[in-house]
Amino acid sequence: MSFGRKYCLLFLLVRSIMSDHTNQVVLLDTTAVLGELDWRTYPVNGWDAITEMDEQNRPIHTFQVCNVMEPNQNNWLRSNWIQRQAAQKVFVELRFTLRDCNSIPWVSGTCKETFNLFYLETDQPHSATTRFLPADYAKVDTIAADESFTQTDLGDRVLRLNTEVREVGPVTRKGFYLAFQDVGACIALVSVKVFYKRCPSTLRNLAAFPDTVPRVDSSSLVEVRGACVENAEERDTPKLYCGADGDWLVPLGLCVCSLGHEETDGVCQACRPGFYKAFAGNTKCSKCPPHSSSHDQAGTICHCDKGFYRAAKDPSSMACTRSPSAPRNLISLINETALFLTWSAPSDSGGRKDLTYNVLCHRCSGAPGGEEDCEPCDADLRFVPRPLGITGTSVAVLDFAKHVNYTFYVEAVNGVSSLGQGSRPLANITVTTDQAGPSLVGVVRKDWASDNSIALSWLEGEQQPNAILDYEIKYYEKEQEQLSYSSTRTKTPRAVVTGLKPSTVYVFRLRSRTATGFTAYSNTFEFSTGDENSGMAADQGHVLVVVTAAVGGFSLLVILTLFFLITGRCQGYIKAKIKSEDKRRGPFQNVVPFPGIKTYVDPDTYEDPTQAVHEFTKQIDPSRICIERVIGAGEFGEVCSGRLRTAGQTETPVAIKTLKGGYMERQRRDFLREASIMGQFDNPNVIRLEGVVTKSRPVMIVVEYMENGSLDSFLRKHDGQFTVIQLVGMLRGIASGMTYLSDMGYVHRDLAARNILVNEALVCKVSDFGLSRVLEDDPEAAYTTTGGKIPIRWTAPEAIAYRKFSSASDAWSYGIVMWEVMSYGERPYWEMSNQDVILSIEEGYRLPAPMGCPVALHQLMLHCWQKERGQRPYFSDVVSFLDKLIRNPSSLMTLVDHVHSFPESPEVMPHYPLFISIGDWLDSIKMSQYKSNFLAAGFTTLDSVSAMTLEDVRRIGVSLIGHQRRIVSSIQTLRLQLLSDQHNGFHV
Ligand code: ADE
């Protein structure tokens, strides 16, 4: 049996613990025999048995012989028959005195100083008549004295007691005799003890191990399996090893107390009433969770008190819960097209967090005062977001009929609602839909179509025609399945939609608007444009040409132009616009040959990527680099700061990106790809590549060091500490870097504040190159339905929808960077999900101005966020625009917070009823904790909230500056939304 090193320590430990005397089983001890010993002697005048009494009157059996004067002694003393029991080997311990011959005069020829020990195994004792035959006995050993005597100072010789132990065995028969042969010595045998060793029964790790006799062969151990104690179960086979000395060694495996039991003093005891243990293991019983109890011992679960329940997925450690009480304060608001129900959470949530609401509806009709005839509402009624499982505290009901009494029941449910008995508490409200608005427009007809236009007309609904202010037509390419849509308006029941693609099917929906608001949209209608050869067959007199999606962009341009007119600095901007128009084809491709401008070369176009590294980067001798500390972790390895020794022996601070060891060839290529891109750029607002190390390990990319790190964290660290001019200066730098990159034909695809680096002079430089690889590395990048990885919040809709990346999509991202900068690193769209961001952008929603943001900058952001990419500004325009602002700081003094009316363009902030209750609104900006502050201060409608100032927000108890900022920004949106609603005649 061999043991691994890991057991060495254990072995020693266990050995020391277990070395006690219980591991000896005594078969014979002459000192403990009270009666006669009755041992035999041959011849009878040889050994003498002397029995004396000690102080306690117990006999001391001694055998003596001392025939030292006579030659040829052969005196035998034989024990009684000793039962072997379980022994496989026995130990014989002899205590005796032995005179040395020198101490006895005249015995030199005959005196001996040893005696012999023999044994004989038999299965039964000999009868009294059996003759003693010495030849039958096997010799164990010759016993000599260690200390037959010692000399005292006085010269006396004092006899000393010797103790000798001998092993006898293996023994296999039922018993044995011991025999002592004297050949002429002077011996007194004071005691004989015969015993064997065993490992005594024990409890270890909640397992019981029986008495075990060690192997005869003292170098091997007996493996013993333990049995788990009562109420315990095996986790890993419990084992101990019995060693030759009767010690237990090397405990392995264990048992654990079963459910309902815990370990106390090495056994498993039942949990007391009021406690439980749901799993087997070495844990203690736990107290029953609230609203539950266990009445008996050994509880494995606590049963819920009456009226309380546990849902199927609730853990047994969770408190028992109950159904919630009814929702409170159910109110309704109705306008022409929608009916809003809002309520507050129940006073008792039942102790759970999984609260949702169901809205049920009954429709009642009948003569006033007469008997009402009620039935469940028909399926036509639409609930937004849904009728059941609503997580907020409001719902919009659409498509209701006119002149009907609807009774709505709102029930609060949680995970245990289905388990309770009895009626469920409901809140209800009856709403009469007398003021229902105009009905839908009728059937839409295609009057004619050319290759790029379709003429539509329709019949007006039952509404008085003159009550209709205008119609809105929404349309999109059928193939694109709502990826993007355009809309247009007309005052007459007809329109020509232009700017369409030839031979393409478009889907149209219409709605009309009266002084009281919009109708719901009509059904969809599908019409196709003609092919390129088809002429236009139309009655031109009917045609109202509508310029569609460009309206938003155009109106923004008008606003910006107006802005310049007001500040008297319009010319440059318009000129820049014209100049940009010249290269309209250009920035939307990656490789654009502008005369006189160096163009970017995609390293992927090289068959051998090392060739690109060779061409665009400089090799640095690693001995010139001194790495000082790790400042971050990139996808490929650590990013460090350090120093680079230049030719003139001066040192420049640098950042060093390393490629960690064990990389694949592909990783090395991707890593160096960024260097091949960066090496092509030379602009003060683009991070500069110093060089690469590729000929030794680790592979490194060395770039200029930017003391203030990435822009997003830098701004968050210095929240509110910069002047607007400083912020605009940073934005100007980024726009200038982007102008350079887009002029070179490089599309960044991941422009975001986290990818801008800031140096100690606050100069911002664009970094993180590498196209798709960059996105792999970006924690913000999420997979889209088409499988690409895209940083949704920063990316233009066309790039998300069909990966149309261009300098125009970079311009969209730049608008988001502007917003990040002006809000000091706030997360764009806060905690909204990526999906909600996509939907709200699609609906026309745009980020509101951050608190304290000059109108001009928010206008520029909105310009960058035009749906039509062709309408977005060029980076060179942005630079000129920002330069003008910087040169004329008074232009930055009008803050969005101060604007109370807004330009007459609904497209700037299109109608988008985002929120229908204060609760919903605060939930959406993750500020739900302030609901009660708003209500307590009397701000109960969105209308009243929209008029709140920063001071009001502070006054109602929002003290954290970040929270004030978030709420005030969102109030701007509300305000614009309401303004836009009023503009559209929509009342919430
Ligand atoms: N982190 C990543 N690149 C850096 C750089 N160039 N300077 C400072 N910090 C950085």
CSV table of N, CA, C and O and ligand atoms in Angstrom, one decimal, residues 631 639 654-655 657 687 703-710 757-758 767-768, ligand 1:
chain,number,residue,atom,x,y,z
A,631,ILE,N,-2.0,50.1,-17.5
A,631,ILE,CA,-3.1,51.1,-17.3
A,631,ILE,C,-4.5,50.6,-17.8
A,631,ILE,O,-5.5,51.2,-17.6
A,639,VAL,N,-2.6,47.0,-21.7
A,639,VAL,CA,-2.2,48.3,-22.2
A,639,VAL,C,-1.4,48.9,-21.1
A,639,VAL,O,-1.8,49.0,-19.9
A,654,VAL,N,4.6,57.2,-23.7
A,654,VAL,CA,3.9,56.5,-24.7
A,654,VAL,C,2.9,55.5,-24.0
A,654,VAL,O,3.1,55.2,-22.8
A,655,ALA,N,1.9,55.1,-24.8
A,655,ALA,CA,1.1,54.0,-24.3
A,655,ALA,C,1.5,52.8,-25.2
A,655,ALA,O,1.7,52.9,-26.4
A,657,LYS,N,0.4,49.0,-26.3
A,657,LYS,CA,-0.5,47.9,-26.3
A,657,LYS,C,0.2,46.6,-26.6
A,657,LYS,O,1.0,46.5,-27.5
A,687,ILE,N,-5.1,59.8,-32.9
A,687,ILE,CA,-4.0,59.3,-32.1
A,687,ILE,C,-2.8,58.9,-33.0
A,687,ILE,O,-3.0,58.3,-34.0
A,703,VAL,N,1.9,53.9,-29.1
A,703,VAL,CA,1.2,55.1,-29.5
A,703,VAL,C,1.5,56.3,-28.5
A,703,VAL,O,2.0,56.0,-27.4
A,704,GLU,N,1.2,57.5,-29.0
A,704,GLU,CA,1.4,58.6,-28.1
A,704,GLU,C,0.5,58.4,-26.8
A,704,GLU,O,-0.5,57.8,-26.8
A,705,TYR,N,1.1,58.9,-25.7
A,705,TYR,CA,0.4,58.8,-24.4
A,705,TYR,C,-0.6,59.9,-24.2
A,705,TYR,O,-0.3,61.1,-24.5
A,706,MET,N,-1.8,59.6,-23.7
A,706,MET,CA,-2.8,60.6,-23.5
A,706,MET,C,-3.1,60.6,-22.0
A,706,MET,O,-3.8,59.7,-21.5
A,707,GLU,N,-2.7,61.6,-21.3
A,707,GLU,CA,-2.6,61.7,-19.9
A,707,GLU,C,-4.0,61.5,-19.3
A,707,GLU,O,-4.1,60.9,-18.2
A,708,ASN,N,-5.0,62.0,-19.9
A,708,ASN,CA,-6.4,62.0,-19.2
A,708,ASN,C,-7.2,60.8,-19.7
A,708,ASN,O,-8.4,60.7,-19.3
A,709,GLY,N,-6.7,59.9,-20.4
A,709,GLY,CA,-7.4,58.6,-20.7
A,709,GLY,C,-8.6,58.9,-21.6
A,709,GLY,O,-8.7,59.8,-22.3
A,710,SER,N,-9.6,58.0,-21.5
A,710,SER,CA,-10.7,58.1,-22.4
A,710,SER,C,-11.7,59.2,-22.0
A,710,SER,O,-11.9,59.4,-20.8
A,757,LEU,N,-9.5,59.8,-26.9
A,757,LEU,CA,-8.5,59.9,-25.8
A,757,LEU,C,-8.2,61.4,-25.6
A,757,LEU,O,-8.3,62.2,-26.5
A,758,VAL,N,-7.9,61.8,-24.3
A,758,VAL,CA,-7.7,63.2,-24.0
A,758,VAL,C,-6.3,63.4,-23.4
A,758,VAL,O,-6.0,62.6,-22.5
A,767,SER,N,-9.4,57.6,-31.5
A,767,SER,CA,-8.6,56.4,-31.4
A,767,SER,C,-9.5,55.1,-31.7
A,767,SER,O,-10.7,55.3,-32.0
A,768,ASP,N,-8.9,54.0,-31.4
A,768,ASP,CA,-9.6,52.7,-31.6
A,768,ASP,C,-10.0,52.4,-33.1
A,768,ASP,O,-11.2,52.6,-33.5
B,1,ADE,N1,-5.4,53.9,-23.0
B,1,ADE,C1,-5.4,53.4,-24.3
B,1,ADE,N2,-4.6,54.1,-25.1
B,1,ADE,C2,-4.1,55.1,-24.3
B,1,ADE,C3,-3.2,56.1,-24.6
B,1,ADE,N3,-2.7,56.3,-25.8
B,1,ADE,N4,-2.9,57.0,-23.6
B,1,ADE,C4,-3.4,56.8,-22.4
B,1,ADE,N5,-4.3,55.9,-22.1
B,1,ADE,C5,-4.6,55.0,-23.0
